PDB file of C-alpha atoms in Angstrom:
ATOM      1  CA  MET A 210      19.262  14.735 -16.546  1.00 38.00           C
ATOM      2  CA  ALA A 211      16.048  16.933 -15.572  1.00 43.00           C
ATOM      3  CA  THR A 212      16.340  20.489 -15.965  1.00 48.00           C
ATOM      4  CA  GLU A 213      15.787  23.255 -13.181  1.00 56.00           C
ATOM      5  CA  CYS A 214      11.804  23.892 -13.657  1.00 66.00           C
ATOM      6  CA  SER A 215      11.071  27.414 -14.515  1.00 69.00           C
ATOM      7  CA  PHE A 216       7.637  27.880 -13.154  1.00 78.00           C
ATOM      8  CA  PRO A 217       8.158  29.862  -9.595  1.00 85.00           C
ATOM      9  CA  ASP A 218       5.450  30.051  -6.843  1.00 88.00           C
ATOM     10  CA  SER A 219       4.634  33.678  -7.843  1.00 88.00           C
ATOM     11  CA  LEU A 220       3.335  32.732 -11.702  1.00 89.00           C
ATOM     12  CA  ILE A 221       1.755  29.923 -10.395  1.00 91.00           C
ATOM     13  CA  ASP A 222      -0.255  32.053  -7.597  1.00 91.00           C
ATOM     14  CA  GLU A 223      -1.443  34.538 -10.291  1.00 91.00           C
ATOM     15  CA  ASP A 224      -3.216  32.005 -12.583  1.00 93.00           C
ATOM     16  CA  PRO A 225      -2.627  28.580 -11.566  1.00 91.00           C
ATOM     17  CA  LEU A 226      -5.193  26.403 -14.082  1.00 92.00           C
ATOM     18  CA  LYS A 227      -2.548  27.935 -16.313  1.00 92.00           C
ATOM     19  CA  ALA A 228       0.002  26.822 -14.882  1.00 90.00           C
ATOM     20  CA  LEU A 229      -1.195  23.377 -14.192  1.00 92.00           C
ATOM     21  CA  GLU A 230      -1.572  23.400 -17.918  1.00 92.00           C
ATOM     22  CA  GLU A 231       2.036  24.067 -18.728  1.00 91.00           C
ATOM     23  CA  LEU A 232       3.660  22.213 -16.188  1.00 92.00           C
ATOM     24  CA  SER A 233       2.106  18.995 -17.821  1.00 92.00           C
ATOM     25  CA  LYS A 234       3.093  20.141 -21.080  1.00 91.00           C
ATOM     26  CA  ALA A 235       6.743  19.824 -19.863  1.00 90.00           C
ATOM     27  CA  LEU A 236       6.237  17.026 -17.963  1.00 91.00           C
ATOM     28  CA  GLN A 237       5.040  15.451 -21.485  1.00 90.00           C
ATOM     29  CA  GLY A 238       8.658  15.954 -22.114  1.00 87.00           C
ATOM     30  CA  ASP A 239      10.411  16.010 -19.393  1.00 89.00           C
ATOM     31  CA  SER A 240       9.070  12.980 -16.698  1.00 90.00           C
ATOM     32  CA  ASN A 241      11.604  12.854 -14.557  1.00 92.00           C
ATOM     33  CA  ASN A 242      11.706  16.660 -13.759  1.00 93.00           C
ATOM     34  CA  ALA A 243      10.932  16.392  -9.771  1.00 92.00           C
ATOM     35  CA  GLU A 244      10.993  20.407  -9.541  1.00 93.00           C
ATOM     36  CA  CYS A 245       8.023  20.591 -12.163  1.00 93.00           C
ATOM     37  CA  PHE A 246       6.066  17.842 -10.031  1.00 94.00           C
ATOM     38  CA  CYS A 247       6.819  20.007  -7.594  1.00 94.00           C
ATOM     39  CA  GLN A 248       5.359  22.850  -8.903  1.00 94.00           C
ATOM     40  CA  ARG A 249       2.503  20.808 -10.435  1.00 95.00           C
ATOM     41  CA  ALA A 250       1.239  19.843  -7.065  1.00 94.00           C
ATOM     42  CA  TYR A 251       1.750  23.657  -5.565  1.00 94.00           C
ATOM     43  CA  ALA A 252      -1.167  24.620  -8.462  1.00 93.00           C
ATOM     44  CA  HIS A 253      -3.166  21.532  -7.601  1.00 94.00           C
ATOM     45  CA  ILE A 254      -3.385  22.082  -3.829  1.00 95.00           C
ATOM     46  CA  LEU A 255      -4.436  25.908  -5.163  1.00 94.00           C
ATOM     47  CA  LEU A 256      -7.288  24.636  -7.240  1.00 93.00           C
ATOM     48  CA  LYS A 257      -8.111  22.192  -4.049  1.00 93.00           C
ATOM     49  CA  ASN A 258      -6.831  19.067  -6.217  1.00 93.00           C
ATOM     50  CA  TYR A 259      -5.556  17.134  -3.313  1.00 94.00           C
ATOM     51  CA  SER A 260      -5.074  14.074  -4.464  1.00 94.00           C
ATOM     52  CA  CYS A 261      -3.323  14.601  -7.247  1.00 94.00           C
ATOM     53  CA  ALA A 262      -1.161  17.133  -5.719  1.00 94.00           C
ATOM     54  CA  ALA A 263       0.248  14.445  -3.470  1.00 95.00           C
ATOM     55  CA  ASP A 264       0.804  12.477  -6.406  1.00 95.00           C
ATOM     56  CA  ASP A 265       2.605  14.748  -7.776  1.00 94.00           C
ATOM     57  CA  ALA A 266       4.548  15.659  -4.892  1.00 94.00           C
ATOM     58  CA  LYS A 267       5.393  12.074  -3.815  1.00 95.00           C
ATOM     59  CA  LYS A 268       6.663  11.601  -7.010  1.00 95.00           C
ATOM     60  CA  ALA A 269       8.788  14.536  -6.658  1.00 93.00           C
ATOM     61  CA  GLN A 270      10.214  12.456  -3.396  1.00 95.00           C
ATOM     62  CA  GLN A 271      11.031   9.622  -5.134  1.00 95.00           C
ATOM     63  CA  LEU A 272      13.244  11.563  -7.977  1.00 94.00           C
ATOM     64  CA  LYS A 273      14.802  13.850  -5.588  1.00 94.00           C
ATOM     65  CA  PRO A 274      14.764  12.314  -2.144  1.00 95.00           C
ATOM     66  CA  ASN A 275      16.491  15.627  -0.598  1.00 95.00           C
ATOM     67  CA  LEU A 276      14.023  18.175  -1.883  1.00 94.00           C
ATOM     68  CA  PRO A 277      12.345  19.692   1.407  1.00 95.00           C
ATOM     69  CA  LEU A 278       9.656  21.333  -0.769  1.00 94.00           C
ATOM     70  CA  ALA A 279       8.304  18.080  -1.902  1.00 94.00           C
ATOM     71  CA  PHE A 280       8.085  16.463   1.652  1.00 96.00           C
ATOM     72  CA  MET A 281       6.147  20.138   2.770  1.00 96.00           C
ATOM     73  CA  ARG A 282       3.674  20.090  -0.448  1.00 95.00           C
ATOM     74  CA  THR A 283       2.930  16.397   0.621  1.00 96.00           C
ATOM     75  CA  GLY A 284       2.212  16.955   3.844  1.00 95.00           C
ATOM     76  CA  ILE A 285      -0.429  19.321   3.051  1.00 96.00           C
ATOM     77  CA  ALA A 286      -1.807  17.711   0.522  1.00 95.00           C
ATOM     78  CA  GLU A 287      -2.601  15.039   2.830  1.00 96.00           C
ATOM     79  CA  TYR A 288      -3.539  16.700   5.461  1.00 96.00           C
ATOM     80  CA  HIS A 289      -6.243  18.754   3.269  1.00 95.00           C
ATOM     81  CA  LEU A 290      -7.148  15.075   3.035  1.00 95.00           C
ATOM     82  CA  ASN A 291      -7.394  14.055   6.402  1.00 94.00           C
ATOM     83  CA  HIS A 292      -4.468  11.845   6.089  1.00 95.00           C
ATOM     84  CA  TYR A 293      -3.148  13.244   9.293  1.00 95.00           C
ATOM     85  CA  GLU A 294      -0.461  10.271  10.031  1.00 95.00           C
ATOM     86  CA  SER A 295       1.132  10.317   5.921  1.00 95.00           C
ATOM     87  CA  ALA A 296       0.874  14.428   6.774  1.00 95.00           C
ATOM     88  CA  HIS A 297       3.005  14.241  10.334  1.00 96.00           C
ATOM     89  CA  ALA A 298       5.650  11.858   8.774  1.00 96.00           C
ATOM     90  CA  ALA A 299       5.784  14.096   6.145  1.00 95.00           C
ATOM     91  CA  PHE A 300       6.381  16.680   7.611  1.00 95.00           C
ATOM     92  CA  THR A 301       8.834  15.446   9.861  1.00 96.00           C
ATOM     93  CA  GLN A 302      10.864  14.150   7.150  1.00 95.00           C
ATOM     94  CA  GLY A 303      11.081  17.319   4.970  1.00 93.00           C
ATOM     95  CA  HIS A 304      11.811  18.885   8.578  1.00 94.00           C
ATOM     96  CA  GLN A 305      14.925  16.385   9.191  1.00 95.00           C
ATOM     97  CA  LEU A 306      16.114  18.087   5.885  1.00 94.00           C
ATOM     98  CA  ASP A 307      15.724  21.967   6.604  1.00 93.00           C
ATOM     99  CA  GLY A 308      15.639  22.793  10.277  1.00 90.00           C
ATOM    100  CA  SER A 309      15.527  26.094   9.533  1.00 93.00           C
ATOM    101  CA  ASP A 310      12.329  26.256   7.882  1.00 91.00           C
ATOM    102  CA  LYS A 311       9.952  26.841  10.614  1.00 92.00           C
ATOM    103  CA  SER A 312       6.766  26.162   8.715  1.00 93.00           C
ATOM    104  CA  PHE A 313       7.268  22.001   9.345  1.00 94.00           C
ATOM    105  CA  GLU A 314       7.116  22.890  12.916  1.00 94.00           C
ATOM    106  CA  ILE A 315       3.764  25.150  12.510  1.00 95.00           C
ATOM    107  CA  TRP A 316       2.412  22.245  10.173  1.00 95.00           C
ATOM    108  CA  ILE A 317       3.876  19.197  12.566  1.00 95.00           C
ATOM    109  CA  LYS A 318       1.422  21.015  15.383  1.00 95.00           C
ATOM    110  CA  ARG A 319      -1.089  21.286  13.530  1.00 94.00           C
ATOM    111  CA  CYS A 320      -1.577  17.560  12.723  1.00 95.00           C
ATOM    112  CA  GLU A 321      -0.637  16.392  16.069  1.00 94.00           C
ATOM    113  CA  GLU A 322      -3.269  18.366  16.760  1.00 93.00           C
ATOM    114  CA  MET A 323      -5.656  16.582  15.030  1.00 93.00           C
ATOM    115  CA  LEU A 324      -4.814  13.106  15.548  1.00 93.00           C
ATOM    116  CA  SER A 325      -5.303  13.745  19.546  1.00 90.00           C
ATOM    117  CA  GLU A 326      -9.009  15.326  18.595  1.00 88.00           C
ATOM    118  CA  GLU A 327      -9.586  12.112  16.541  1.00 86.00           C
ATOM    119  CA  THR A 328      -8.203   9.615  19.662  1.00 82.00           C
ATOM    120  CA  GLN A 329     -10.770  11.089  21.727  1.00 82.00           C
ATOM    121  CA  ASN A 330     -13.461  10.879  19.305  1.00 76.00           C
ATOM    122  CA  SER A 331     -12.764   7.911  17.898  1.00 68.00           C
ATOM    123  CA  SER A 332     -15.867   5.040  18.816  1.00 56.00           C
ATOM    124  CA  ILE A 333     -15.407   1.546  19.784  1.00 47.00           C
ATOM    125  CA  ASN A 334     -17.580   0.513  16.795  1.00 52.00           C
ATOM    126  CA  ARG A 335     -15.495   0.418  13.886  1.00 57.00           C
ATOM    127  CA  THR A 336     -17.396   0.843  10.053  1.00 56.00           C
ATOM    128  CA  PRO A 337     -17.492  -2.712   7.761  1.00 59.00           C
ATOM    129  CA  ALA A 338     -14.341  -2.639   5.359  1.00 61.00           C
ATOM    130  CA  VAL A 339     -15.326  -1.334   2.034  1.00 62.00           C
ATOM    131  CA  PRO A 340     -15.757  -3.274  -1.071  1.00 72.00           C
ATOM    132  CA  PRO A 341     -12.060  -3.729  -3.204  1.00 85.00           C
ATOM    133  CA  VAL A 342     -12.341  -1.616  -6.150  1.00 90.00           C
ATOM    134  CA  LYS A 343     -11.745  -3.640  -9.310  1.00 92.00           C
ATOM    135  CA  TYR A 344     -10.362  -2.823 -13.002  1.00 93.00           C
ATOM    136  CA  ASP A 345     -10.238  -4.420 -16.167  1.00 94.00           C
ATOM    137  CA  TRP A 346      -9.430  -3.350 -19.611  1.00 95.00           C
ATOM    138  CA  TYR A 347      -9.879  -4.690 -23.058  1.00 94.00           C
ATOM    139  CA  GLN A 348      -8.986  -3.299 -26.381  1.00 94.00           C
ATOM    140  CA  THR A 349     -10.024  -1.608 -30.345  1.00 92.00           C
ATOM    141  CA  GLU A 350      -7.837  -1.604 -33.309  1.00 91.00           C
ATOM    142  CA  SER A 351      -7.072   1.935 -31.823  1.00 93.00           C
ATOM    143  CA  GLN A 352      -7.645   2.234 -28.385  1.00 95.00           C
ATOM    144  CA  VAL A 353      -7.179   0.398 -25.427  1.00 96.00           C
ATOM    145  CA  ILE A 354      -9.462   0.955 -22.707  1.00 96.00           C
ATOM    146  CA  VAL A 355      -9.005   0.828 -18.856  1.00 96.00           C
ATOM    147  CA  THR A 356     -12.259   0.527 -16.961  1.00 95.00           C
ATOM    148  CA  VAL A 357     -12.305   0.983 -12.840  1.00 95.00           C
ATOM    149  CA  MET A 358     -15.406  -0.839 -11.431  1.00 94.00           C
ATOM    150  CA  ALA A 359     -16.951   2.579  -8.712  1.00 93.00           C
ATOM    151  CA  LYS A 360     -20.028   3.257  -8.653  1.00 91.00           C
ATOM    152  CA  ASN A 361     -21.757   6.688  -8.280  1.00 91.00           C
ATOM    153  CA  VAL A 362     -18.067   9.033  -8.402  1.00 92.00           C
ATOM    154  CA  PRO A 363     -18.803  12.065  -8.226  1.00 92.00           C
ATOM    155  CA  LYS A 364     -18.283  14.171 -11.410  1.00 88.00           C
ATOM    156  CA  ASP A 365     -15.066  16.244 -10.006  1.00 88.00           C
ATOM    157  CA  GLY A 366     -13.935  13.476  -7.922  1.00 89.00           C
ATOM    158  CA  VAL A 367     -11.377  11.935 -10.983  1.00 93.00           C
ATOM    159  CA  CYS A 368      -8.113  12.841 -11.607  1.00 93.00           C
ATOM    160  CA  VAL A 369      -5.931  11.321 -14.635  1.00 93.00           C
ATOM    161  CA  SER A 370      -2.793  11.408 -16.188  1.00 93.00           C
ATOM    162  CA  PHE A 371      -2.328  10.517 -19.537  1.00 94.00           C
ATOM    163  CA  MET A 372       1.311  10.357 -20.094  1.00 94.00           C
ATOM    164  CA  GLU A 373       3.638   8.152 -23.265  1.00 93.00           C
ATOM    165  CA  LYS A 374       4.212   4.546 -21.224  1.00 93.00           C
ATOM    166  CA  GLU A 375       2.211   5.277 -17.733  1.00 94.00           C
ATOM    167  CA  LEU A 376      -1.358   5.688 -16.782  1.00 94.00           C
ATOM    168  CA  SER A 377      -1.913   6.975 -13.190  1.00 93.00           C
ATOM    169  CA  ALA A 378      -5.620   7.582 -11.663  1.00 94.00           C
ATOM    170  CA  VAL A 379      -7.073   9.066  -8.752  1.00 94.00           C
ATOM    171  CA  ILE A 380     -10.786   8.168  -8.076  1.00 94.00           C
ATOM    172  CA  ARG A 381     -12.667   9.598  -5.043  1.00 93.00           C
ATOM    173  CA  LEU A 382     -14.427   6.950  -3.985  1.00 91.00           C
ATOM    174  CA  ALA A 383     -18.488   6.744  -3.271  1.00 88.00           C
ATOM    175  CA  SER A 384     -17.703   6.292   0.020  1.00 87.00           C
ATOM    176  CA  GLY A 385     -14.850   9.664   0.382  1.00 87.00           C
ATOM    177  CA  GLU A 386     -11.951   7.091   0.147  1.00 90.00           C
ATOM    178  CA  ASP A 387      -9.273   7.747  -3.061  1.00 92.00           C
ATOM    179  CA  TYR A 388      -8.612   5.084  -5.117  1.00 93.00           C
ATOM    180  CA  LYS A 389      -5.358   5.053  -6.401  1.00 93.00           C
ATOM    181  CA  LEU A 390      -4.594   3.263 -10.124  1.00 94.00           C
ATOM    182  CA  HIS A 391      -0.555   3.426 -11.572  1.00 94.00           C
ATOM    183  CA  LEU A 392       0.127   1.557 -14.716  1.00 94.00           C
ATOM    184  CA  GLN A 393       3.382   0.762 -16.687  1.00 94.00           C
ATOM    185  CA  LEU A 394       2.358   0.676 -20.091  1.00 95.00           C
ATOM    186  CA  LEU A 395       3.252  -2.384 -22.295  1.00 93.00           C
ATOM    187  CA  HIS A 396       3.315  -0.101 -25.552  1.00 94.00           C
ATOM    188  CA  PRO A 397       3.213   3.655 -25.999  1.00 95.00           C
ATOM    189  CA  ILE A 398      -0.256   5.807 -26.072  1.00 95.00           C
ATOM    190  CA  ILE A 399      -0.991   9.326 -27.719  1.00 95.00           C
ATOM    191  CA  PRO A 400      -1.833  11.374 -24.217  1.00 94.00           C
ATOM    192  CA  GLN A 401      -2.975  14.287 -26.694  1.00 94.00           C
ATOM    193  CA  GLN A 402      -5.851  11.841 -27.730  1.00 94.00           C
ATOM    194  CA  SER A 403      -6.733  10.172 -24.516  1.00 94.00           C
ATOM    195  CA  THR A 404      -9.793  10.804 -22.828  1.00 95.00           C
ATOM    196  CA  PHE A 405     -12.025   9.356 -19.673  1.00 95.00           C
ATOM    197  CA  LYS A 406     -15.364   8.940 -18.832  1.00 93.00           C
ATOM    198  CA  ILE A 407     -17.579   8.996 -15.739  1.00 93.00           C
ATOM    199  CA  LEU A 408     -20.391   6.955 -16.092  1.00 93.00           C
ATOM    200  CA  THR A 409     -22.803   5.938 -13.134  1.00 91.00           C
ATOM    201  CA  THR A 410     -21.213   2.439 -12.250  1.00 92.00           C
ATOM    202  CA  LYS A 411     -17.711   3.333 -13.612  1.00 94.00           C
ATOM    203  CA  VAL A 412     -15.181   5.372 -14.890  1.00 95.00           C
ATOM    204  CA  GLU A 413     -13.852   4.665 -18.097  1.00 95.00           C
ATOM    205  CA  MET A 414     -10.213   5.540 -19.668  1.00 96.00           C
ATOM    206  CA  LYS A 415      -9.613   5.550 -23.050  1.00 96.00           C
ATOM    207  CA  MET A 416      -6.155   5.310 -24.419  1.00 96.00           C
ATOM    208  CA  LYS A 417      -5.534   6.149 -28.242  1.00 95.00           C
ATOM    209  CA  LYS A 418      -2.297   3.785 -29.862  1.00 95.00           C
ATOM    210  CA  THR A 419       0.739   5.119 -31.621  1.00 94.00           C
ATOM    211  CA  ASP A 420      -0.133   1.907 -33.760  1.00 91.00           C
ATOM    212  CA  ALA A 421      -2.788  -1.070 -34.427  1.00 89.00           C
ATOM    213  CA  ILE A 422      -1.032  -3.161 -33.101  1.00 92.00           C
ATOM    214  CA  ARG A 423      -2.895  -5.845 -30.413  1.00 92.00           C
ATOM    215  CA  TRP A 424      -1.334  -5.780 -27.267  1.00 94.00           C
ATOM    216  CA  GLU A 425      -0.572  -8.887 -25.240  1.00 92.00           C
ATOM    217  CA  LYS A 426      -0.938  -7.290 -21.877  1.00 93.00           C
ATOM    218  CA  LEU A 427      -1.559  -4.178 -20.138  1.00 94.00           C
ATOM    219  CA  GLU A 428       1.708  -3.916 -18.572  1.00 92.00           C
ATOM    220  CA  GLY A 429       5.462  -4.528 -19.341  1.00 85.00           C
ATOM    221  CA  GLU A 430       8.294  -4.015 -21.134  1.00 75.00           C
ATOM    222  CA  GLY A 431       7.442  -4.614 -25.122  1.00 56.00           C
ATOM    223  CA  GLN A 432       9.088  -6.038 -27.676  1.00 57.00           C
ATOM    224  CA  GLU A 433       9.507  -6.101 -31.509  1.00 52.00           C
ATOM    225  CA  CYS A 434       9.700  -9.475 -32.212  1.00 45.00           C
ATOM    226  CA  ASN A 435       6.289 -10.173 -30.323  1.00 56.00           C
ATOM    227  CA  ILE A 436       4.141  -7.366 -31.760  1.00 59.00           C
ATOM    228  CA  LYS A 437       1.360  -8.547 -33.781  1.00 61.00           C
ATOM    229  CA  HIS A 438      -1.101  -7.046 -35.861  1.00 61.00           C
ATOM    230  CA  PHE A 439      -4.524  -6.616 -34.628  1.00 58.00           C
ATOM    231  CA  ASP A 440      -6.886  -9.193 -34.658  1.00 56.00           C
ATOM    232  CA  PRO A 441     -10.061  -7.853 -33.398  1.00 53.00           C
ATOM    233  CA  ASN A 442     -11.833 -11.616 -32.452  1.00 54.00           C
ATOM    234  CA  GLN A 443      -8.567 -11.559 -29.901  1.00 54.00           C
ATOM    235  CA  TYR A 444      -9.139  -9.128 -27.063  1.00 49.00           C
ATOM    236  CA  PRO A 445      -6.738  -9.389 -24.742  1.00 50.00           C
ATOM    237  CA  SER A 446      -8.121  -8.844 -21.383  1.00 50.00           C
ATOM    238  CA  SER A 447      -6.835  -8.968 -17.264  1.00 50.00           C
ATOM    239  CA  SER A 448      -9.344 -11.633 -17.336  1.00 49.00           C
ATOM    240  CA  HIS A 449      -8.742 -15.306 -17.496  1.00 45.00           C
ATOM    241  CA  TYR A 450     -11.786 -16.585 -19.051  1.00 46.00           C
ATOM    242  CA  THR A 451     -13.129 -15.610 -22.624  1.00 47.00           C
ATOM    243  CA  ARG A 452     -15.385 -12.906 -23.293  1.00 53.00           C
ATOM    244  CA  LYS A 453     -18.059 -11.948 -25.875  1.00 54.00           C
ATOM    245  CA  TRP A 454     -16.641  -8.296 -26.966  1.00 50.00           C
ATOM    246  CA  ASP A 455     -19.318  -7.388 -29.119  1.00 55.00           C
ATOM    247  CA  LYS A 456     -21.973  -7.875 -26.931  1.00 59.00           C
ATOM    248  CA  MET A 457     -19.504  -5.593 -24.798  1.00 59.00           C
ATOM    249  CA  ALA A 458     -19.362  -2.894 -27.073  1.00 56.00           C
ATOM    250  CA  MET A 459     -23.450  -2.868 -27.466  1.00 62.00           C
ATOM    251  CA  ASP A 460     -23.801  -2.745 -23.751  1.00 62.00           C
ATOM    252  CA  ILE A 461     -21.090   0.027 -23.140  1.00 59.00           C
ATOM    253  CA  SER A 462     -23.050   1.650 -26.141  1.00 60.00           C
ATOM    254  CA  GLU A 463     -26.272   1.321 -23.942  1.00 64.00           C
ATOM    255  CA  GLU A 464     -25.461   2.167 -21.341  1.00 61.00           C
ATOM    256  CA  GLU A 465     -23.512   5.643 -22.852  1.00 59.00           C
ATOM    257  CA  LYS A 466     -26.942   6.653 -24.372  1.00 59.00           C
ATOM    258  CA  SER A 467     -28.969   6.131 -20.882  1.00 61.00           C
ATOM    259  CA  GLU A 468     -26.884   9.039 -19.310  1.00 59.00           C
ATOM    260  CA  LYS A 469     -28.960  11.491 -18.167  1.00 60.00           C
ATOM    261  CA  LEU A 470     -28.082  14.606 -20.074  1.00 58.00           C
ATOM    262  CA  GLU A 471     -29.857  18.913 -19.205  1.00 61.00           C
ATOM    263  CA  GLY A 472     -29.763  21.282 -21.526  1.00 59.00           C
ATOM    264  CA  ASP A 473     -27.996  22.012 -25.115  1.00 61.00           C
ATOM    265  CA  ALA A 474     -26.189  18.449 -24.070  1.00 67.00           C
ATOM    266  CA  ALA A 475     -29.567  16.715 -24.005  1.00 65.00           C
ATOM    267  CA  LEU A 476     -30.790  18.182 -27.123  1.00 66.00           C
ATOM    268  CA  ASN A 477     -27.396  18.012 -28.918  1.00 71.00           C
ATOM    269  CA  LYS A 478     -27.565  14.319 -27.848  1.00 72.00           C
ATOM    270  CA  LEU A 479     -31.210  13.777 -29.371  1.00 73.00           C
ATOM    271  CA  PHE A 480     -30.282  15.575 -32.483  1.00 73.00           C
ATOM    272  CA  GLN A 481     -26.964  12.993 -33.235  1.00 77.00           C
ATOM    273  CA  GLN A 482     -29.567   9.840 -32.534  1.00 78.00           C
ATOM    274  CA  ILE A 483     -31.883  10.873 -35.129  1.00 80.00           C
ATOM    275  CA  TYR A 484     -29.273  11.493 -37.534  1.00 76.00           C
ATOM    276  CA  SER A 485     -27.750   8.132 -36.470  1.00 77.00           C
ATOM    277  CA  ASP A 486     -30.775   6.422 -36.606  1.00 80.00           C
ATOM    278  CA  GLY A 487     -31.985   7.592 -39.613  1.00 77.00           C
ATOM    279  CA  SER A 488     -32.677   6.911 -43.300  1.00 86.00           C
ATOM    280  CA  ASP A 489     -30.417   8.104 -46.128  1.00 85.00           C
ATOM    281  CA  GLU A 490     -33.701  10.763 -46.887  1.00 86.00           C
ATOM    282  CA  VAL A 491     -33.735  11.912 -42.971  1.00 83.00           C
ATOM    283  CA  LYS A 492     -29.911  12.382 -43.357  1.00 83.00           C
ATOM    284  CA  ARG A 493     -30.527  14.203 -46.724  1.00 86.00           C
ATOM    285  CA  ALA A 494     -33.164  16.201 -44.982  1.00 84.00           C
ATOM    286  CA  MET A 495     -30.868  17.368 -42.036  1.00 84.00           C
ATOM    287  CA  ASN A 496     -27.704  18.505 -43.762  1.00 85.00           C
ATOM    288  CA  LYS A 497     -29.771  20.362 -46.511  1.00 83.00           C
ATOM    289  CA  SER A 498     -32.561  22.470 -43.929  1.00 81.00           C
ATOM    290  CA  PHE A 499     -29.429  23.009 -41.421  1.00 80.00           C
ATOM    291  CA  MET A 500     -26.982  23.995 -44.185  1.00 82.00           C
ATOM    292  CA  GLU A 501     -29.766  26.408 -45.826  1.00 82.00           C
ATOM    293  CA  SER A 502     -30.834  28.068 -43.259  1.00 78.00           C
ATOM    294  CA  GLY A 503     -27.961  28.786 -41.899  1.00 76.00           C
ATOM    295  CA  GLY A 504     -28.663  26.457 -38.503  1.00 73.00           C
ATOM    296  CA  THR A 505     -32.088  27.611 -38.226  1.00 78.00           C
ATOM    297  CA  VAL A 506     -34.073  24.968 -39.178  1.00 82.00           C
ATOM    298  CA  LEU A 507     -33.601  21.128 -38.879  1.00 81.00           C
ATOM    299  CA  SER A 508     -36.120  18.994 -40.648  1.00 85.00           C
ATOM    300  CA  THR A 509     -36.251  15.165 -41.082  1.00 87.00           C
ATOM    301  CA  ASN A 510     -39.153  15.789 -44.141  1.00 87.00           C
ATOM    302  CA  TRP A 511     -36.876  15.422 -47.282  1.00 85.00           C
ATOM    303  CA  LYS A 512     -40.418  15.113 -49.339  1.00 85.00           C
ATOM    304  CA  ASP A 513     -40.891  18.765 -48.033  1.00 87.00           C
ATOM    305  CA  VAL A 514     -37.537  20.246 -48.376  1.00 79.00           C
ATOM    306  CA  GLY A 515     -35.616  18.195 -51.354  1.00 85.00           C
ATOM    307  CA  LYS A 516     -37.854  20.029 -53.758  1.00 86.00           C
ATOM    308  CA  ARG A 517     -37.169  23.834 -51.892  1.00 88.00           C
ATOM    309  CA  LYS A 518     -34.677  25.869 -50.885  1.00 86.00           C
ATOM    310  CA  VAL A 519     -35.358  25.865 -46.926  1.00 80.00           C
ATOM    311  CA  GLU A 520     -35.339  29.903 -45.753  1.00 83.00           C
ATOM    312  CA  ALA A 521     -33.856  31.033 -42.438  1.00 79.00           C
ATOM    313  CA  SER A 522     -36.440  30.760 -39.706  1.00 75.00           C
ATOM    314  CA  PRO A 523     -34.616  32.782 -36.545  1.00 71.00           C
ATOM    315  CA  PRO A 524     -36.197  33.267 -33.040  1.00 67.00           C
ATOM    316  CA  ASP A 525     -38.531  36.658 -33.331  1.00 60.00           C
ATOM    317  CA  ASP A 526     -35.530  38.651 -31.126  1.00 58.00           C
ATOM    318  CA  VAL A 527     -32.840  37.615 -33.843  1.00 54.00           C
ATOM    319  CA  GLU A 528     -32.010  39.254 -37.082  1.00 60.00           C
ATOM    320  CA  VAL A 529     -30.731  37.008 -39.680  1.00 56.00           C
ATOM    321  CA  LYS A 530     -27.586  38.880 -41.789  1.00 56.00           C
ATOM    322  CA  LYS A 531     -26.993  38.012 -45.441  1.00 55.00           C
ATOM    323  CA  TYR A 532     -23.000  37.878 -46.329  1.00 43.00           C
TER     324      TYR A 532
END
């Protein structure tokens, strides 16, 4: 049974980001705690992550349908997402559960005003329907990768939650709409070692496997008798045709290389690329020069640095201290 959540509103008000991290950790150990989902929704609201807030608040509703606060936070999140009908419905349900809370009446009135304004400003001409967003998946020996084919997603427009056997993602599309993905995974993953990346043509979510086994499918209930050792020549995916996975891996690598970085990130990527593509002599030269100079010199010329100790060469305004 889920325990009471120990994160009051006052604690979340002080540091919503820290509270968000702690609540996420708590939910790793108790994924059926409605109060924790409700409080994490509040942290998301304070951080203006309204899509994630709506998801958490709705999860709290499912786990505890008689919790008025879950409907309040669902409504607030939907209101800020300009989903006034959904917000109105949530506030109305919450008010039915707790008629003494006058805040519900205030929010209901706000929604009705916004809906009336939308009706007055509505145009006969309708915008064309947005093409449906698709996702695909494939796997390596150590990871399961889910790719959402969405272009030009803003860097702050993705919220992903990794849990042991669950993946939830809310992606803000270029059109301004939200794409939501929720998967009940076939086998467990390691949430702490799972990551996501936003590219210009897609959003890629990499989930770390707990065991090097081959997933027959992405979702469902795994059976021990059906578990097979991983075979790199057989990559199940959501597609119904054979893919050249080695080529796909190369394409992904090329796409990542083409991503435009700036500042220190671009410089570090350049050094990494030089080291990766360099000969053994280049790598030895880079390692020796970097270590002996205390990180102030990086040379690729082994004939030069191989026969001498590389002295530190800091910028003019920096003094080298020996310990």
